Amino acid sequence: MEYHSIPLLLFTTLFLLVSECGALDTISTKKAIKDGETIVSHGEMYELGFFSPGKSKNRYLGIWYKKISTGTVVWVANRDTPINDASGTLKVCRDGNLVILSGDNTVIWSSNSTVSASVGSNDFVAQLLDTGNLVVWDENRNSTNKNLLWESFDYPGDTLLPGMKFGKDLVTGLQKSLTSWKSPDDPSCGLYNHILDTNGYPQAFGRHGSVLLSRLGPWTGVSFSGFATEIPNHISSTEFVISEKEIYVKYELISSVVERRVLTWDGKLMILRWIDQKREWIVYADTGGDSSCPFELCGSYGLCSINKHPPCSCMQGFEPKFPQEWKASDWSSGCQHKPLDSMNRGGFQKISGIKLPDTRFSSYNHSMTLGECEMTCRRNISCTAYANLDIRNGGSGCLLWFKQLMDAREYEGEDHNIYIKMVASELAGGHQSDSDKWKRVLTTILSISSAALVLFAVASACRKKKRRLHMKKKEDLEGAFDKKNTSVQMNFLDDIPFICLYKIAKATDNFSVSNKIGEGGFGPVYKGVLEDGQEVAVKRLSSTSQQGLDEFRNELVSIAKLQHRNLVKLLGYCIDGNEMVLIYEYMANKSLDSFIFDETRSSMLDWPQRFQIILGMARGILYLHQDSRFQIIHRDLKAGNILLDSDMNPKISDFGLARTFVGHDTTAKTKKVVGTYGYIPPEYAVHGRFSIKSDVFSFGVMVLEIVSGKKNREFSHEDHNDNLLGHTWRLYKENKSIQLMNACLRASCVDSEVLRSIHVGLLCVQHHAKDRPSMLSVLLMLLSEGVLPEPKQPAFFTDENYGEINCASSLDENMITRLYPR
Ligand SMILES: *[C@@H]1O[C@H](CO)[C@@H](O)[C@H](O)[C@H]1NC(C)=O
Ligand SMILES: *[C@@H]1O[C@H](CO)[C@@H](O)[C@H](O)[C@H]1NC(C)=O
Ligand SMILES: *[C@@H]1O[C@H](CO)[C@@H](O)[C@H](O)[C@H]1NC(C)=O
Ligand SMILES: *[C@@H]1O[C@H](CO)[C@@H](O)[C@H](O)[C@H]1NC(C)=O
Ligand SMILES: *[C@@H]1O[C@H](CO)[C@@H](O)[C@H](O)[C@H]1NC(C)=O
Ligand SMILES: *[C@@H]1O[C@H](CO)[C@@H](O)[C@H](O)[C@H]1NC(C)=O
Ligand SMILES: *[C@@H]1O[C@H](CO)[C@@H](O)[C@H](O)[C@H]1NC(C)=O
Ligand SMILES: *[C@@H]1O[C@H](CO)[C@@H](O)[C@H](O)[C@H]1NC(C)=O
């Protein structure tokens, strides 16, 4: 480059002297770095340079750990503007801007720093500090006045490092928040963000687009309410600052343990700590655990509890506003004050052990005492509750709530008292604003509390539709509500994108018959191609029958939070008037039954493929059963519900009949037996008792069907009247199990695997549920070589048996229709 000013020469010389034994930590107007070159911070904690994340070939400028966890990226400059070759350069311009140039010298990214007037020289340096902060300053700096122009810490990506501020600069309006990557291979801005909301008393929000998913806070003086991980510890200390200039939270490490906080691409805020002996990050805390109490699940004055089922209850002194809805697990309308009586004379009710309610509509004063706080709340008719602002040193300050209390959660270990105003219910009802009522009506009509929010907030492409909905008269909606009578609760939906009906219509040629690929649990299924070319399966609720609606609801609630490679993935949903549609990934090879029971197609599935399918199914069911928080019983496992992707990987589908269990209460009884004939166990068919062992039974039937290529239900044999299970048992007893195998597998089979599969299949279909193994044992038995336990006689009965059962247990008509295969 051209002319070196004297200060720069001096500086450069000094710099070279200082850093001659270490790598450079600085770039300047004279020294750029190209793709392939890096700079390393003074203590070698961090490194900066170009990189490609995961499987991506794109080049990004980023900062990553150098000494530990080498390569773990903590910050990316050009998140949304990658370079597609190795031609990138990072340089400091003479105007103080840090820029990334591509091969043809176009500016890909710029720090957009504005130079202050006082700067004399036009030479600037960018330095990577040992904190992970990339700073640009006037190189005429001295130790007391650094003349900082720009720092990467002002622009967090998905990672919060010690010393970074999370909050808002009230002077410039700059919001310092976290935004997830789109995927592990793509650092561009994903839909999840984590932000300090400064309306009312500050609290942290986790959002998906503009939809609120979770809430941390407010700040209690030692931690965010409901998130006790900030409580003083030996590893990090957290500071919360609220001033006229800025509001932020910042943590600093106080030991040698390295910690980072990351908003993962799938929306979890995690606190990770580096364990040097193991050389890995462990999750110290994660807000994902809040997912069983999503934002506003329990409505106003509701109290959510992750340990209870159902999760919602009313605060003390309150009762459900709409008891019918509440009973039907739609808690979104929340609770109202109980009528005042001689026992309850108004005043304030003290509650503790809860995460404080939403503070967006609150005000606060740091110097008021609790007594003054109470007086203020008592005098102001809009005030609904008060509490200390800071719980340290016996409590100080005043926090006042002005609207119905939302999103409170039972939370052990929260010492914060809140005082809730008790008033007569009519009075409280009078406060319900028109817009609240409107929202309630609308959310109920859409059957989903958050769908409305999703509809209004996320789907910007749906603006026209939105306006139309707004214009619809309220009475219409209420009328429609009465007609439809759906009480559905689906806060689990927050993670699933809403897709506009017109897009779905376009993708499926207006649901044309030629695109129909099948008939699912509650309606036809169409193949569709979205605008971006993605192939999808579109399941449409055929009628507004209650049964269909229930299944639709069930499917959504069950599958919304599930992610496993052996479960079919829900990509989106749509509710629009009477149309209810679910959109799934498209399964190129249809369902398992289309192969194994088809004479010509069955030869396309050799034994190794079949064994992989058996293992995949087992893994998928295990995932459903194994989660300690929500245990899911599918209740309708059958070959027709096992879909195959283009690589013949099995994926379980159709969760319309699934049941979710919270905690350990995993046996239930139902009056309405649903499921598919031939796949359900006797205790369920006869007594309506189902448990995870009912799914194990269905799995066993499927394994025997896969091996034999015969349907349990339609099985017939010239020598006897047994069904497939009985026949298998007979062969097993006669040491002739291998004869069960479908002839087309002879060439490809591995005898030991086939025999093991049959044996495990028999263990799964034993008569007594308690004898059947868990899915974990099933998987272990399939994968191991060990000796297997002896199966007892299976529950096998013939078609006639079923008829008797139907009469004997006087099942309703509904059940009988459902017992027939669909
Ligand atoms: C810098 O400004 C340009 C133009 O306003 C904008 O497109 C770009 O996103 C900004 N870059 C950063 C890093 O904010
Ligand atoms: C550093 O700069 C400030 C302001 O430019 C000046 O007042 C101070 O004397 C300088 N200190 C040194 C050690 O040069
Ligand atoms: C806070 O309360 C004190 C005592 O009531 C009062 O003097 C002060 O003006 C209040 N501050 C604000 C910002 O309202
Ligand atoms: C009650 O408090 C709210 C919020 O601070 C304020 O806007 C309103 O004027 C107050 N009402 C009365 C009657 O003081
Ligand atoms: C809704 O339907 C159920 C039965 O399906 C019935 O018991 C209930 O009374 C109905 N509710 C309303 C508000 O019509
Ligand atoms: C789908 O229906 C809309 C409205 O009825 C119509 O405008 C459009 O042409 C139809 N598209 C196809 C592919 O049939
Ligand atoms: C499964 O689907 C893929 C993609 O459509 C196809 O290439 C493959 O042949 C199919 N496999 C079988 C066994 O039909
Ligand atoms: C089955 O075979 C095993 C060994 O192959 C033998 O020990 C057993 O007695 C046989 N059982 C019958 C019923 O033939």
mmCIF file of N, CA and C and ligand atoms in Angstrom, residues 364-369 372 376 398, ligand 3:
data_model
loop_
_atom_site.group_PDB
_atom_site.id
_atom_site.type_symbol
_atom_site.label_atom_id
_atom_site.label_comp_id
_atom_site.label_asym_id
_atom_site.label_seq_id
_atom_site.Cartn_x
_atom_site.Cartn_y
_atom_site.Cartn_z
ATOM 1 N N TYR A 364 -42.670 0.244 37.628
ATOM 2 C CA TYR A 364 -41.814 -0.064 38.757
ATOM 3 C C TYR A 364 -41.166 1.193 39.313
ATOM 4 N N ASN A 365 -40.775 1.070 40.557
ATOM 5 C CA ASN A 365 -40.092 2.170 41.235
ATOM 6 C C ASN A 365 -39.092 1.542 42.195
ATOM 7 N N HIS A 366 -37.841 1.935 42.048
ATOM 8 C CA HIS A 366 -36.784 1.298 42.835
ATOM 9 C C HIS A 366 -36.785 1.705 44.303
ATOM 10 N N SER A 367 -37.382 2.881 44.605
ATOM 11 C CA SER A 367 -37.220 3.358 45.981
ATOM 12 C C SER A 367 -38.440 3.114 46.860
ATOM 13 N N MET A 368 -39.574 2.739 46.281
ATOM 14 C CA MET A 368 -40.768 2.535 47.105
ATOM 15 C C MET A 368 -40.619 1.322 48.031
ATOM 16 N N THR A 369 -41.240 1.421 49.188
ATOM 17 C CA THR A 369 -41.286 0.271 50.078
ATOM 18 C C THR A 369 -42.473 -0.605 49.689
ATOM 19 N N GLU A 372 -45.752 1.134 50.565
ATOM 20 C CA GLU A 372 -46.135 2.162 49.589
ATOM 21 C C GLU A 372 -46.640 1.503 48.315
ATOM 22 N N THR A 376 -50.281 2.064 46.566
ATOM 23 C CA THR A 376 -50.432 2.500 45.177
ATOM 24 C C THR A 376 -51.335 1.542 44.416
ATOM 25 N N CYS A 398 -40.631 -1.624 44.061
ATOM 26 C CA CYS A 398 -42.053 -1.914 43.841
ATOM 27 C C CYS A 398 -42.325 -2.221 42.377
HETATM 28 C C1 LIG B 3 -40.724 6.408 43.332
HETATM 29 O O1 LIG B 3 -41.380 6.492 44.560
HETATM 30 C C2 LIG B 3 -40.905 7.536 45.391
HETATM 31 C C3 LIG B 3 -41.590 7.400 46.728
HETATM 32 O O2 LIG B 3 -42.963 7.259 46.565
HETATM 33 C C4 LIG B 3 -41.190 8.879 44.705
HETATM 34 O O3 LIG B 3 -40.714 9.935 45.490
HETATM 35 C C5 LIG B 3 -40.489 8.859 43.341
HETATM 36 O O4 LIG B 3 -40.828 10.041 42.629
HETATM 37 C C6 LIG B 3 -40.894 7.663 42.523
HETATM 38 N N1 LIG B 3 -40.079 7.610 41.349
HETATM 39 C C7 LIG B 3 -40.582 7.530 40.145
HETATM 40 C C8 LIG B 3 -39.624 7.454 39.018
HETATM 41 O O5 LIG B 3 -41.800 7.517 39.959
#
